[in-house]
PDB file of C-alpha atoms in Angstrom:
ATOM      1  CA  UNK A   1       4.163  14.427 -19.916  1.00  0.00           C
ATOM      2  CA  UNK A   2       1.854  18.016 -21.110  1.00  0.00           C
ATOM      3  CA  UNK A   3       4.725  20.131 -19.338  1.00  0.00           C
ATOM      4  CA  UNK A   4       7.816  18.232 -21.538  1.00  0.00           C
ATOM      5  CA  UNK A   5       4.878  19.224 -25.060  1.00  0.00           C
ATOM      6  CA  UNK A   6       3.860  22.573 -23.713  1.00  0.00           C
ATOM      7  CA  UNK A   7       8.673  23.726 -22.803  1.00  0.00           C
ATOM      8  CA  UNK A   8       9.681  21.479 -25.663  1.00  0.00           C
ATOM      9  CA  UNK A   9       6.864  23.711 -28.135  1.00  0.00           C
ATOM     10  CA  UNK A  10       8.212  26.676 -25.992  1.00  0.00           C
ATOM     11  CA  UNK A  11      11.731  26.577 -26.592  1.00  0.00           C
ATOM     12  CA  UNK A  12      11.290  25.781 -30.179  1.00  0.00           C
ATOM     13  CA  UNK A  13       9.258  29.363 -30.703  1.00  0.00           C
ATOM     14  CA  UNK A  14      11.183  31.288 -28.987  1.00  0.00           C
ATOM     15  CA  UNK A  15      14.672  29.970 -30.775  1.00  0.00           C
ATOM     16  CA  UNK A  16      12.859  30.329 -34.337  1.00  0.00           C
ATOM     17  CA  UNK A  17      11.927  33.946 -32.374  1.00  0.00           C
ATOM     18  CA  UNK A  18      15.788  35.677 -31.253  1.00  0.00           C
ATOM     19  CA  UNK A  19      16.796  33.694 -35.042  1.00  0.00           C
ATOM     20  CA  UNK A  20      15.218  36.428 -36.709  1.00  0.00           C
ATOM     21  CA  UNK A  21      13.011  32.627 -38.525  1.00  0.00           C
ATOM     22  CA  UNK A  22       9.858  34.092 -37.006  1.00  0.00           C
ATOM     23  CA  UNK A  23       8.135  37.128 -35.500  1.00  0.00           C
ATOM     24  CA  UNK A  24       6.334  37.057 -31.732  1.00  0.00           C
ATOM     25  CA  UNK A  25       4.733  40.609 -31.546  1.00  0.00           C
ATOM     26  CA  UNK A  26       5.424  41.621 -27.764  1.00  0.00           C
ATOM     27  CA  UNK A  27       2.127  40.658 -26.487  1.00  0.00           C
ATOM     28  CA  UNK A  28       2.522  37.182 -27.223  1.00  0.00           C
ATOM     29  CA  UNK A  29       5.971  36.304 -25.869  1.00  0.00           C
ATOM     30  CA  UNK A  30       4.592  37.822 -22.378  1.00  0.00           C
ATOM     31  CA  UNK A  31       1.675  35.596 -22.471  1.00  0.00           C
ATOM     32  CA  UNK A  32       4.044  33.289 -23.123  1.00  0.00           C
ATOM     33  CA  UNK A  33       6.417  33.669 -20.671  1.00  0.00           C
ATOM     34  CA  UNK A  34       3.370  34.110 -17.391  1.00  0.00           C
ATOM     35  CA  UNK A  35       2.405  30.448 -18.556  1.00  0.00           C
ATOM     36  CA  UNK A  36       5.804  29.057 -18.595  1.00  0.00           C
ATOM     37  CA  UNK A  37       6.174  30.703 -15.635  1.00  0.00           C
ATOM     38  CA  UNK A  38       3.090  29.344 -13.910  1.00  0.00           C
ATOM     39  CA  UNK A  39       2.268  25.500 -15.524  1.00  0.00           C
ATOM     40  CA  UNK A  40       5.969  24.716 -14.203  1.00  0.00           C
ATOM     41  CA  UNK A  41       5.046  25.811 -11.413  1.00  0.00           C
ATOM     42  CA  UNK A  42       2.031  24.066 -11.436  1.00  0.00           C
ATOM     43  CA  UNK A  43       4.312  20.492 -12.741  1.00  0.00           C
ATOM     44  CA  UNK A  44       7.208  21.452  -9.617  1.00  0.00           C
ATOM     45  CA  UNK A  45       3.797  21.418  -6.908  1.00  0.00           C
ATOM     46  CA  UNK A  46       2.016  18.350  -8.719  1.00  0.00           C
ATOM     47  CA  UNK A  47       5.874  16.427  -8.797  1.00  0.00           C
ATOM     48  CA  UNK A  48       6.893  17.609  -5.067  1.00  0.00           C
ATOM     49  CA  UNK A  49       3.506  15.659  -3.828  1.00  0.00           C
ATOM     50  CA  UNK A  50       4.207  12.924  -5.906  1.00  0.00           C
ATOM     51  CA  UNK A  51       7.606  11.873  -4.462  1.00  0.00           C
ATOM     52  CA  UNK A  52       6.585  12.397  -0.956  1.00  0.00           C
ATOM     53  CA  UNK A  53       5.458   8.903  -0.315  1.00  0.00           C
ATOM     54  CA  UNK A  54       9.129   7.598  -1.405  1.00  0.00           C
ATOM     55  CA  UNK A  55       9.293   3.947  -0.213  1.00  0.00           C
ATOM     56  CA  UNK A  56      12.190   2.859   2.361  1.00  0.00           C
ATOM     57  CA  UNK A  57      14.094  -0.593   2.275  1.00  0.00           C
ATOM     58  CA  UNK A  58      11.317  -2.794   4.844  1.00  0.00           C
ATOM     59  CA  UNK A  59       8.320  -1.230   3.355  1.00  0.00           C
ATOM     60  CA  UNK A  60       6.781  -3.575   1.256  1.00  0.00           C
ATOM     61  CA  UNK A  61       4.558  -2.349  -2.149  1.00  0.00           C
ATOM     62  CA  UNK A  62       1.464  -3.916  -3.401  1.00  0.00           C
ATOM     63  CA  UNK A  63      -0.051  -2.646  -6.442  1.00  0.00           C
ATOM     64  CA  UNK A  64      -3.134  -3.916  -6.363  1.00  0.00           C
ATOM     65  CA  UNK A  65      -6.442  -3.483  -8.623  1.00  0.00           C
ATOM     66  CA  UNK A  66      -8.550  -0.651  -8.609  1.00  0.00           C
ATOM     67  CA  UNK A  67     -11.696  -2.848  -8.681  1.00  0.00           C
ATOM     68  CA  UNK A  68     -10.642  -5.813  -6.994  1.00  0.00           C
ATOM     69  CA  UNK A  69     -13.848  -8.873  -7.048  1.00  0.00           C
ATOM     70  CA  UNK A  70     -16.298  -9.044  -4.467  1.00  0.00           C
ATOM     71  CA  UNK A  71     -14.622 -12.293  -2.728  1.00  0.00           C
ATOM     72  CA  UNK A  72     -17.588 -15.551  -2.238  1.00  0.00           C
ATOM     73  CA  UNK A  73     -18.944 -16.563   0.261  1.00  0.00           C
ATOM     74  CA  UNK A  74     -17.234 -19.782   0.097  1.00  0.00           C
ATOM     75  CA  UNK A  75     -14.141 -19.552  -0.950  1.00  0.00           C
ATOM     76  CA  UNK A  76     -12.302 -21.744   1.475  1.00  0.00           C
ATOM     77  CA  UNK A  77      -9.754 -19.242   2.431  1.00  0.00           C
ATOM     78  CA  UNK A  78     -12.606 -16.406   3.205  1.00  0.00           C
ATOM     79  CA  UNK A  79     -14.307 -18.895   5.111  1.00  0.00           C
ATOM     80  CA  UNK A  80     -11.493 -19.457   7.043  1.00  0.00           C
ATOM     81  CA  UNK A  81     -10.867 -16.153   8.164  1.00  0.00           C
ATOM     82  CA  UNK A  82     -14.657 -14.786   9.129  1.00  0.00           C
ATOM     83  CA  UNK A  83     -14.297 -18.219  11.116  1.00  0.00           C
ATOM     84  CA  UNK A  84     -10.533 -16.613  12.225  1.00  0.00           C
ATOM     85  CA  UNK A  85     -12.055 -13.027  12.841  1.00  0.00           C
ATOM     86  CA  UNK A  86     -14.575 -14.125  14.628  1.00  0.00           C
ATOM     87  CA  UNK A  87     -12.986 -16.324  17.044  1.00  0.00           C
ATOM     88  CA  UNK A  88     -10.633 -13.081  18.274  1.00  0.00           C
ATOM     89  CA  UNK A  89     -14.290 -11.512  18.379  1.00  0.00           C
ATOM     90  CA  UNK A  90     -15.324 -13.722  20.932  1.00  0.00           C
ATOM     91  CA  UNK A  91     -11.909 -13.382  22.678  1.00  0.00           C
ATOM     92  CA  UNK A  92     -11.850  -9.423  23.005  1.00  0.00           C
ATOM     93  CA  UNK A  93     -15.311 -10.028  23.960  1.00  0.00           C
ATOM     94  CA  UNK A  94     -14.701 -12.104  26.675  1.00  0.00           C
ATOM     95  CA  UNK A  95     -11.448  -9.630  28.364  1.00  0.00           C
ATOM     96  CA  UNK A  96     -13.722  -7.010  28.344  1.00  0.00           C
ATOM     97  CA  UNK A  97     -16.107  -9.356  30.695  1.00  0.00           C
ATOM     98  CA  UNK A  98     -13.900 -10.680  32.573  1.00  0.00           C
ATOM     99  CA  UNK A  99     -12.724  -7.153  32.764  1.00  0.00           C
ATOM    100  CA  UNK A 100     -15.600  -5.589  33.453  1.00  0.00           C
ATOM    101  CA  UNK A 101     -16.132  -8.093  36.504  1.00  0.00           C
TER     102      UNK A 101
END
């Protein structure tokens, strides 16, 4: 958003300068050109990293809450999940025990 507003102001100032409505000294114009190049380059690099995470057709996209609530231990889904987790851990321990013998 900042880059778009900056570019709009930049173009308007240069348009007014070239139409001889306002006068921009050389030092300020050179600074404006340098800042224009640097800011747009940084924006390009930032967008390049954002667009690297494209989803394919088979990918699932989950929007997660930034501050998830801690599940209560009495929640039936949580009880089932923990029971399944404990059972799978015990099965893996038994398999490793058989392999070691």
